[in-house]
CSV table of C-alpha atoms in Angstrom, one decimal:
chain,number,residue,atom,x,y,z
A,1,UNK,CA,17.2,50.4,2.8
A,2,UNK,CA,13.5,50.1,1.7
A,3,UNK,CA,14.6,48.0,-1.3
A,4,UNK,CA,16.6,45.7,1.0
A,5,UNK,CA,13.6,45.3,3.4
A,6,UNK,CA,11.3,44.6,0.4
A,7,UNK,CA,13.7,41.9,-0.9
A,8,UNK,CA,13.8,40.3,2.6
A,9,UNK,CA,10.0,40.2,2.7
A,10,UNK,CA,9.8,38.8,-0.8
A,11,UNK,CA,12.3,36.0,0.1
A,12,UNK,CA,10.4,35.1,3.3
A,13,UNK,CA,7.1,35.0,1.3
A,14,UNK,CA,8.6,32.8,-1.5
A,15,UNK,CA,10.0,30.5,1.2
A,16,UNK,CA,6.7,30.1,3.0
A,17,UNK,CA,4.8,29.5,-0.3
A,18,UNK,CA,7.5,27.0,-1.3
A,19,UNK,CA,7.2,25.1,2.0
A,20,UNK,CA,3.4,25.2,1.8
A,21,UNK,CA,3.5,23.9,-1.8
A,22,UNK,CA,6.0,21.1,-0.7
A,23,UNK,CA,3.9,20.0,2.3
A,24,UNK,CA,0.8,20.0,0.0
A,25,UNK,CA,2.6,17.9,-2.5
A,26,UNK,CA,4.1,15.3,-0.1
A,27,UNK,CA,0.6,14.9,1.4
A,28,UNK,CA,-0.9,14.2,-2.0
A,29,UNK,CA,-3.1,17.4,-2.4
A,30,UNK,CA,-2.1,17.5,-6.1
A,31,UNK,CA,-2.4,13.8,-6.9
A,32,UNK,CA,-6.0,13.8,-8.3
A,33,UNK,CA,-5.1,16.6,-10.6
A,34,UNK,CA,-1.9,15.0,-11.7
A,35,UNK,CA,-3.6,11.7,-12.3
A,36,UNK,CA,-6.3,13.5,-14.5
A,37,UNK,CA,-3.9,15.3,-16.6
A,38,UNK,CA,-1.7,12.2,-17.1
A,39,UNK,CA,-4.7,10.0,-17.9
A,40,UNK,CA,-4.0,7.8,-15.0
A,41,UNK,CA,-7.6,6.9,-14.2
A,42,UNK,CA,-9.7,3.7,-14.7
A,43,UNK,CA,-11.9,5.6,-17.2
A,44,UNK,CA,-8.8,6.7,-19.3
A,45,UNK,CA,-7.5,3.0,-19.3
A,46,UNK,CA,-10.9,1.7,-20.4
A,47,UNK,CA,-11.1,4.3,-23.1
A,48,UNK,CA,-7.7,3.5,-24.4
A,49,UNK,CA,-8.7,-0.1,-24.8
A,50,UNK,CA,-12.0,0.6,-26.4
A,51,UNK,CA,-10.5,3.0,-28.9
A,52,UNK,CA,-8.0,0.3,-29.8
A,53,UNK,CA,-10.9,-2.1,-30.3
A,54,UNK,CA,-12.8,0.4,-32.5
A,55,UNK,CA,-9.7,0.8,-34.6
A,56,UNK,CA,-9.4,-2.9,-34.9
A,57,UNK,CA,-6.0,-2.7,-33.4
A,58,UNK,CA,-5.8,-6.1,-31.6
A,59,UNK,CA,-2.2,-5.9,-30.6
A,60,UNK,CA,-2.6,-2.6,-28.8
A,61,UNK,CA,-5.8,-3.7,-27.1
A,62,UNK,CA,-4.1,-6.9,-25.9
A,63,UNK,CA,-1.2,-4.8,-24.6
A,64,UNK,CA,-3.5,-2.6,-22.6
A,65,UNK,CA,-5.0,-5.6,-20.8
A,66,UNK,CA,-2.1,-6.8,-18.7
A,67,UNK,CA,-2.2,-10.2,-17.1
A,68,UNK,CA,-0.2,-10.3,-13.9
A,69,UNK,CA,0.3,-14.1,-13.5
A,70,UNK,CA,0.3,-17.3,-15.5
A,71,UNK,CA,-3.4,-17.6,-15.3
A,72,UNK,CA,-4.4,-19.7,-18.4
A,73,UNK,CA,-8.1,-19.0,-18.1
A,74,UNK,CA,-7.5,-15.3,-18.0
A,75,UNK,CA,-5.2,-15.6,-21.0
A,76,UNK,CA,-8.0,-17.4,-22.9
A,77,UNK,CA,-10.5,-14.8,-21.9
A,78,UNK,CA,-8.2,-12.0,-22.9
A,79,UNK,CA,-7.9,-13.3,-26.4
A,80,UNK,CA,-11.6,-14.3,-26.7
A,81,UNK,CA,-13.2,-11.1,-25.4
A,82,UNK,CA,-10.9,-8.8,-27.5
A,83,UNK,CA,-11.6,-10.7,-30.7
A,84,UNK,CA,-15.3,-10.8,-29.9
A,85,UNK,CA,-15.4,-7.0,-29.3
A,86,UNK,CA,-13.6,-6.2,-32.5
A,87,UNK,CA,-15.9,-8.4,-34.6
A,88,UNK,CA,-19.0,-6.7,-32.8
A,89,UNK,CA,-18.0,-3.4,-34.4
A,90,UNK,CA,-18.7,-1.4,-31.2
A,91,UNK,CA,-18.9,2.4,-31.1
A,92,UNK,CA,-16.2,4.5,-29.7
A,93,UNK,CA,-18.7,6.0,-27.2
A,94,UNK,CA,-19.3,4.0,-24.0
A,95,UNK,CA,-21.3,4.6,-20.8
A,96,UNK,CA,-20.0,4.0,-17.5
A,97,UNK,CA,-22.9,2.6,-15.5
A,98,UNK,CA,-21.4,2.0,-12.2
A,99,UNK,CA,-17.9,2.0,-10.5
A,100,UNK,CA,-17.2,-0.2,-7.4
A,101,UNK,CA,-14.0,1.1,-5.8
A,102,UNK,CA,-11.8,-1.2,-3.8
A,103,UNK,CA,-9.3,-0.5,-1.0
A,104,UNK,CA,-6.5,-2.9,-1.4
A,105,UNK,CA,-4.6,-2.4,1.7
A,106,UNK,CA,-4.9,-4.6,4.8
A,107,UNK,CA,-8.0,-6.6,4.2
A,108,UNK,CA,-9.3,-5.5,0.8
A,109,UNK,CA,-12.8,-4.1,0.9
A,110,UNK,CA,-15.2,-1.9,-1.1
A,111,UNK,CA,-15.0,1.8,-0.4
A,112,UNK,CA,-16.8,5.0,-1.1
A,113,UNK,CA,-13.6,7.0,-1.4
A,114,UNK,CA,-12.1,6.8,-4.9
A,115,UNK,CA,-9.1,8.7,-3.6
A,116,UNK,CA,-7.9,5.7,-1.5
A,117,UNK,CA,-8.8,3.0,-3.9
A,118,UNK,CA,-6.3,0.6,-5.5
A,119,UNK,CA,-9.0,-1.0,-7.6
A,120,UNK,CA,-12.1,-0.2,-9.6
A,121,UNK,CA,-14.7,-2.6,-10.8
A,122,UNK,CA,-16.4,-0.7,-13.6
A,123,UNK,CA,-19.7,-1.6,-15.3
A,124,UNK,CA,-19.5,-0.4,-18.9
A,125,UNK,CA,-22.2,-0.3,-21.4
A,126,UNK,CA,-21.1,-0.7,-25.0
A,127,UNK,CA,-23.1,-0.1,-28.1
A,128,UNK,CA,-22.5,-1.5,-31.7
A,129,UNK,CA,-23.3,0.0,-34.9
A,130,UNK,CA,-26.8,-1.5,-35.0
A,131,UNK,CA,-27.7,0.0,-31.6
A,132,UNK,CA,-27.3,-3.3,-29.7
A,133,UNK,CA,-26.1,-2.8,-26.2
A,134,UNK,CA,-23.6,-5.0,-24.3
A,135,UNK,CA,-22.9,-4.8,-20.6
A,136,UNK,CA,-19.2,-5.5,-19.6
A,137,UNK,CA,-17.3,-5.4,-16.4
A,138,UNK,CA,-13.7,-3.9,-16.4
A,139,UNK,CA,-11.5,-4.7,-13.5
A,140,UNK,CA,-8.9,-1.9,-13.4
A,141,UNK,CA,-6.3,-2.1,-10.6
A,142,UNK,CA,-3.1,-0.5,-9.4
A,143,UNK,CA,-0.4,-3.1,-9.6
A,144,UNK,CA,0.8,-4.0,-6.1
A,145,UNK,CA,-2.2,-2.2,-4.5
A,146,UNK,CA,-2.4,1.3,-3.1
A,147,UNK,CA,-1.8,2.5,0.5
A,148,UNK,CA,-3.1,6.1,0.1
A,149,UNK,CA,-2.1,8.4,3.0
A,150,UNK,CA,0.3,5.8,4.4
A,151,UNK,CA,2.7,6.7,1.6
A,152,UNK,CA,1.6,10.3,1.0
A,153,UNK,CA,-1.1,9.5,-1.8
A,154,UNK,CA,1.4,8.9,-4.6
A,155,UNK,CA,0.1,9.1,-8.3
A,156,UNK,CA,-1.5,5.8,-9.1
A,157,UNK,CA,-0.8,3.8,-12.2
A,158,UNK,CA,-3.9,1.9,-13.4
A,159,UNK,CA,-3.9,-1.2,-15.4
A,160,UNK,CA,-6.7,-3.2,-17.1
A,161,UNK,CA,-6.6,-6.6,-15.4
A,162,UNK,CA,-9.9,-8.4,-16.5
A,163,UNK,CA,-12.8,-7.8,-18.8
A,164,UNK,CA,-15.8,-10.0,-18.8
A,165,UNK,CA,-19.6,-9.9,-19.6
A,166,UNK,CA,-21.7,-8.7,-16.7
A,167,UNK,CA,-22.9,-11.8,-14.9
A,168,UNK,CA,-19.7,-13.8,-15.6
A,169,UNK,CA,-17.2,-14.5,-12.8
A,170,UNK,CA,-14.0,-12.4,-12.4
A,171,UNK,CA,-10.8,-14.2,-12.9
A,172,UNK,CA,-8.3,-11.6,-11.6
A,173,UNK,CA,-10.0,-10.0,-8.6
A,174,UNK,CA,-11.8,-12.8,-6.9
A,175,UNK,CA,-11.8,-11.5,-3.3
A,176,UNK,CA,-14.9,-10.8,-1.2
A,177,UNK,CA,-15.1,-7.4,0.5
A,178,UNK,CA,-13.8,-7.3,4.0
A,179,UNK,CA,-13.0,-11.0,4.1
A,180,UNK,CA,-9.4,-12.1,5.3
B,1,UNK,CA,49.8,22.0,3.9
B,2,UNK,CA,50.4,19.8,7.0
B,3,UNK,CA,47.6,21.7,8.7
B,4,UNK,CA,45.3,20.9,5.9
B,5,UNK,CA,46.1,17.2,6.0
B,6,UNK,CA,45.6,17.0,9.8
B,7,UNK,CA,42.3,18.9,9.4
B,8,UNK,CA,41.2,16.5,6.6
B,9,UNK,CA,42.0,13.4,8.7
B,10,UNK,CA,40.2,14.8,11.8
B,11,UNK,CA,37.1,15.6,9.7
B,12,UNK,CA,37.2,12.0,8.3
B,13,UNK,CA,37.4,10.5,11.8
B,14,UNK,CA,34.6,12.8,13.0
B,15,UNK,CA,32.2,11.8,10.1
B,16,UNK,CA,33.1,8.1,10.7
B,17,UNK,CA,32.3,8.5,14.4
B,18,UNK,CA,29.1,10.3,13.7
B,19,UNK,CA,28.1,7.6,11.3
B,20,UNK,CA,28.7,4.9,13.7
B,21,UNK,CA,26.9,6.6,16.5
B,22,UNK,CA,24.1,7.4,14.2
B,23,UNK,CA,23.5,3.8,13.2
B,24,UNK,CA,24.2,2.1,16.5
B,25,UNK,CA,20.9,1.1,18.2
B,26,UNK,CA,20.2,-0.2,21.6
B,27,UNK,CA,16.9,-1.0,23.1
B,28,UNK,CA,14.6,-3.7,24.4
B,29,UNK,CA,11.2,-5.0,23.5
B,30,UNK,CA,8.5,-6.5,25.7
B,31,UNK,CA,6.2,-8.5,23.5
B,32,UNK,CA,3.6,-8.8,26.3
B,33,UNK,CA,3.3,-5.0,26.6
B,34,UNK,CA,2.8,-4.8,22.9
B,35,UNK,CA,0.2,-7.5,22.9
B,36,UNK,CA,-1.7,-5.8,25.7
B,37,UNK,CA,-1.6,-2.5,23.8
B,38,UNK,CA,-2.8,-4.3,20.7
B,39,UNK,CA,-5.8,-6.0,22.6
B,40,UNK,CA,-6.7,-2.6,24.2
B,41,UNK,CA,-6.8,-0.8,20.9
B,42,UNK,CA,-7.8,-3.6,18.4
B,43,UNK,CA,-11.4,-2.6,18.2
B,44,UNK,CA,-11.4,1.0,19.3
B,45,UNK,CA,-8.4,2.8,17.9
B,46,UNK,CA,-6.2,5.0,20.2
B,47,UNK,CA,-7.4,8.6,19.5
B,48,UNK,CA,-3.8,9.9,20.1
B,49,UNK,CA,-3.0,8.7,16.5
B,50,UNK,CA,-4.5,9.4,13.2
B,51,UNK,CA,-6.8,6.6,12.1
B,52,UNK,CA,-5.9,5.6,8.5
B,53,UNK,CA,-8.8,3.2,8.0
B,54,UNK,CA,-10.5,5.5,5.5
B,55,UNK,CA,-7.3,6.8,4.2
B,56,UNK,CA,-5.9,3.7,2.5
B,57,UNK,CA,-5.6,1.3,5.6
B,58,UNK,CA,-4.6,1.3,9.2
B,59,UNK,CA,-2.9,-2.1,9.7
B,60,UNK,CA,0.7,-0.9,9.7
B,61,UNK,CA,-0.1,2.1,11.9
B,62,UNK,CA,-1.7,-0.1,14.5
B,63,UNK,CA,1.1,-2.6,14.4
B,64,UNK,CA,3.7,0.2,14.7
B,65,UNK,CA,1.8,1.6,17.8
B,66,UNK,CA,2.0,-1.7,19.4
B,67,UNK,CA,5.8,-2.0,18.6
B,68,UNK,CA,6.3,1.3,20.2
B,69,UNK,CA,4.2,0.2,23.3
B,70,UNK,CA,6.5,-2.8,23.5
B,71,UNK,CA,9.6,-0.7,23.6
B,72,UNK,CA,10.8,-0.1,20.1
B,73,UNK,CA,12.5,3.3,19.9
B,74,UNK,CA,11.7,5.8,17.1
B,75,UNK,CA,14.5,6.4,14.8
B,76,UNK,CA,15.5,8.6,11.8
B,77,UNK,CA,13.3,11.7,12.3
B,78,UNK,CA,12.2,13.3,9.8
B,79,UNK,CA,13.5,11.2,6.8
B,80,UNK,CA,9.9,10.2,6.2
B,81,UNK,CA,10.5,8.2,3.0
B,82,UNK,CA,13.6,6.3,4.4
B,83,UNK,CA,13.2,2.7,5.2
B,84,UNK,CA,15.8,3.3,8.0
B,85,UNK,CA,13.5,5.7,9.8
B,86,UNK,CA,10.6,4.7,12.0
B,87,UNK,CA,8.6,7.3,13.9
B,88,UNK,CA,5.3,9.1,14.5
B,89,UNK,CA,5.0,12.7,15.7
B,90,UNK,CA,1.8,13.8,14.0
B,91,UNK,CA,-1.0,13.2,11.5
B,92,UNK,CA,0.7,14.4,8.3
B,93,UNK,CA,3.9,13.8,6.5
B,94,UNK,CA,6.7,14.4,7.3
B,95,UNK,CA,5.6,14.0,10.9
B,96,UNK,CA,5.3,10.2,10.4
B,97,UNK,CA,7.6,7.8,8.4
B,98,UNK,CA,6.2,5.6,5.7
B,99,UNK,CA,7.7,2.6,7.7
B,100,UNK,CA,5.2,3.4,10.4
B,101,UNK,CA,2.1,3.5,8.3
B,102,UNK,CA,2.9,1.3,5.3
B,103,UNK,CA,2.9,-2.6,5.3
B,104,UNK,CA,5.6,-2.7,2.7
B,105,UNK,CA,7.8,0.0,4.2
B,106,UNK,CA,7.5,-1.6,7.6
B,107,UNK,CA,8.5,-4.9,6.0
B,108,UNK,CA,11.6,-3.1,4.5
B,109,UNK,CA,12.5,-1.6,7.8
B,110,UNK,CA,12.5,-4.9,9.6
B,111,UNK,CA,14.5,-6.5,6.7
B,112,UNK,CA,17.1,-3.7,7.2
B,113,UNK,CA,17.1,-3.9,10.9
B,114,UNK,CA,17.7,-7.5,11.7
B,115,UNK,CA,18.9,-6.4,15.2
B,116,UNK,CA,15.2,-5.6,15.9
B,117,UNK,CA,13.3,-8.2,14.0
B,118,UNK,CA,14.2,-11.8,12.9
B,119,UNK,CA,12.5,-13.3,9.9
B,120,UNK,CA,10.9,-16.6,10.7
B,121,UNK,CA,9.2,-18.9,8.2
B,122,UNK,CA,5.6,-20.2,8.9
B,123,UNK,CA,6.3,-23.4,7.0
B,124,UNK,CA,6.9,-25.2,10.3
B,125,UNK,CA,3.3,-25.3,11.7
B,126,UNK,CA,4.3,-25.6,15.4
B,127,UNK,CA,4.0,-21.9,15.4
B,128,UNK,CA,4.0,-21.3,19.2
B,129,UNK,CA,7.5,-22.8,19.2
B,130,UNK,CA,8.7,-20.0,16.9
B,131,UNK,CA,6.5,-17.0,17.7
B,132,UNK,CA,5.3,-15.3,20.8
B,133,UNK,CA,3.1,-12.5,21.9
B,134,UNK,CA,4.1,-9.1,20.2
B,135,UNK,CA,5.5,-10.8,17.1
B,136,UNK,CA,4.4,-9.7,13.7
B,137,UNK,CA,2.8,-11.6,10.7
B,138,UNK,CA,2.6,-10.0,7.3
B,139,UNK,CA,0.8,-11.1,4.1
B,140,UNK,CA,1.5,-10.7,0.5
B,141,UNK,CA,-1.7,-11.7,-1.2
B,142,UNK,CA,-0.5,-11.7,-4.8
B,143,UNK,CA,3.1,-13.0,-4.1
B,144,UNK,CA,4.3,-9.8,-6.0
B,145,UNK,CA,6.7,-8.7,-3.3
B,146,UNK,CA,4.3,-5.9,-2.1
B,147,UNK,CA,3.2,-6.4,1.5
B,148,UNK,CA,-0.5,-5.9,1.8
B,149,UNK,CA,-1.3,-6.6,5.4
B,150,UNK,CA,0.2,-6.5,8.9
B,151,UNK,CA,-1.0,-8.2,12.1
B,152,UNK,CA,0.4,-8.8,15.6
B,153,UNK,CA,0.4,-11.9,17.7
B,154,UNK,CA,-1.6,-11.5,20.9
B,155,UNK,CA,-1.6,-15.1,22.1
B,156,UNK,CA,-1.5,-18.8,21.3
B,157,UNK,CA,-4.2,-21.4,21.1
B,158,UNK,CA,-2.8,-24.9,20.9
B,159,UNK,CA,-0.6,-24.9,17.8
B,160,UNK,CA,-2.4,-21.7,16.5
B,161,UNK,CA,-1.6,-18.1,17.0
B,162,UNK,CA,-4.1,-15.5,17.9
B,163,UNK,CA,-4.0,-12.3,16.0
B,164,UNK,CA,-5.1,-8.7,16.2
B,165,UNK,CA,-5.2,-6.2,13.3
B,166,UNK,CA,-6.8,-3.1,11.9
B,167,UNK,CA,-8.9,-2.5,8.7
B,168,UNK,CA,-11.1,-4.1,9.7
B,169,UNK,CA,-10.6,-3.7,13.4
B,170,UNK,CA,-10.2,-7.3,14.7
B,171,UNK,CA,-8.9,-9.3,17.6
B,172,UNK,CA,-8.8,-13.0,18.8
B,173,UNK,CA,-8.5,-14.1,15.1
B,174,UNK,CA,-7.0,-17.5,14.3
B,175,UNK,CA,-3.9,-17.4,12.1
B,176,UNK,CA,-4.7,-20.9,11.0
B,177,UNK,CA,-8.1,-19.7,9.6
B,178,UNK,CA,-6.4,-16.8,7.9
B,179,UNK,CA,-3.8,-19.1,6.3
B,180,UNK,CA,-6.5,-21.6,5.2
B,181,UNK,CA,-8.5,-18.7,3.6
B,182,UNK,CA,-5.5,-17.4,1.6
B,183,UNK,CA,-3.8,-20.5,0.2
B,184,UNK,CA,-2.1,-18.5,-2.6
B,185,UNK,CA,-0.7,-15.8,-0.4
B,186,UNK,CA,2.8,-15.5,1.1
B,187,UNK,CA,3.0,-15.2,4.8
B,188,UNK,CA,5.9,-13.6,6.5
B,189,UNK,CA,6.7,-14.1,10.1
B,190,UNK,CA,8.8,-11.6,12.3
B,191,UNK,CA,10.1,-12.5,15.7
B,192,UNK,CA,10.8,-9.2,17.5
B,193,UNK,CA,13.9,-9.5,19.3
B,194,UNK,CA,13.9,-8.9,23.1
B,195,UNK,CA,17.1,-6.8,22.9
B,196,UNK,CA,18.6,-4.9,20.1
């Protein structure tokens, strides 16, 4: 009798925990953790590109930098910057100076909330073997944008879209914040 | 054996009937009521609903609220990921459907429910001949098939349409100016049918 009662209680407890975990999952509570362990972050994508550069693996570096459209200027930049960085003999360690997060839904705008962002404009400081420093901007975006809570905070897939020297103009993400 | 056969046939008829009843929709839509709601809550969101402005974007949620105010009936509770469901019962999934809160899923819902919404091209620039208050305009900025923004028509101004939308909260916006500012975007027009 007691055993049966305990089993019932156990089943109810497992059921409640299961429903709780399911609700947490569909509302994206675990998403930041999943993104971190699966390396789906702008930093991880930048790191993958830089490590390929350090190894001199141009093909891998070019594959990481994905161009979404037939933008010839961006094609040229991709080839140029990648070759330049390989010849600069940069170090594998890099420093993220600043991240500008972008909400991509509705009218795209800069946000303080990385969790809802579909884009990251990352200012990265690179150093070569002689100690010279280079400041680059990495535009890393989620293809198709990100709608956050509207679709239950799914795991984002980040892609390097553009890389350019600080001060140069972006060729992929040219929008101004909050302007339709 | 005969009993089993009769039972199977009866079950098949029952399932077919449930399927027909389940998909049959009937309702009406008043574009003016939707537009009045949109103007009322364009700048100050209705507190009865979760505001998604800082949670990814509120444009589709705002348009869905306006469609509900116009008479659209909720459907498909609580199949929250289904593009055949459209409802809002609370602030967290599964209490709202993705079609309610996401521009792309709302687009999918309208594509699949042509009885409710009719696709209309914006290529003919005499827009007031084709669109009226309560109709919906959506934008795909990158032309990648992913819908980024949803707006509602709240009036006309000559050959132009006047729009309201959220994120950022805006009203009395000229569609012509929005089109001019986004020459590479794809614009999708939806006339919301008066009866469905």
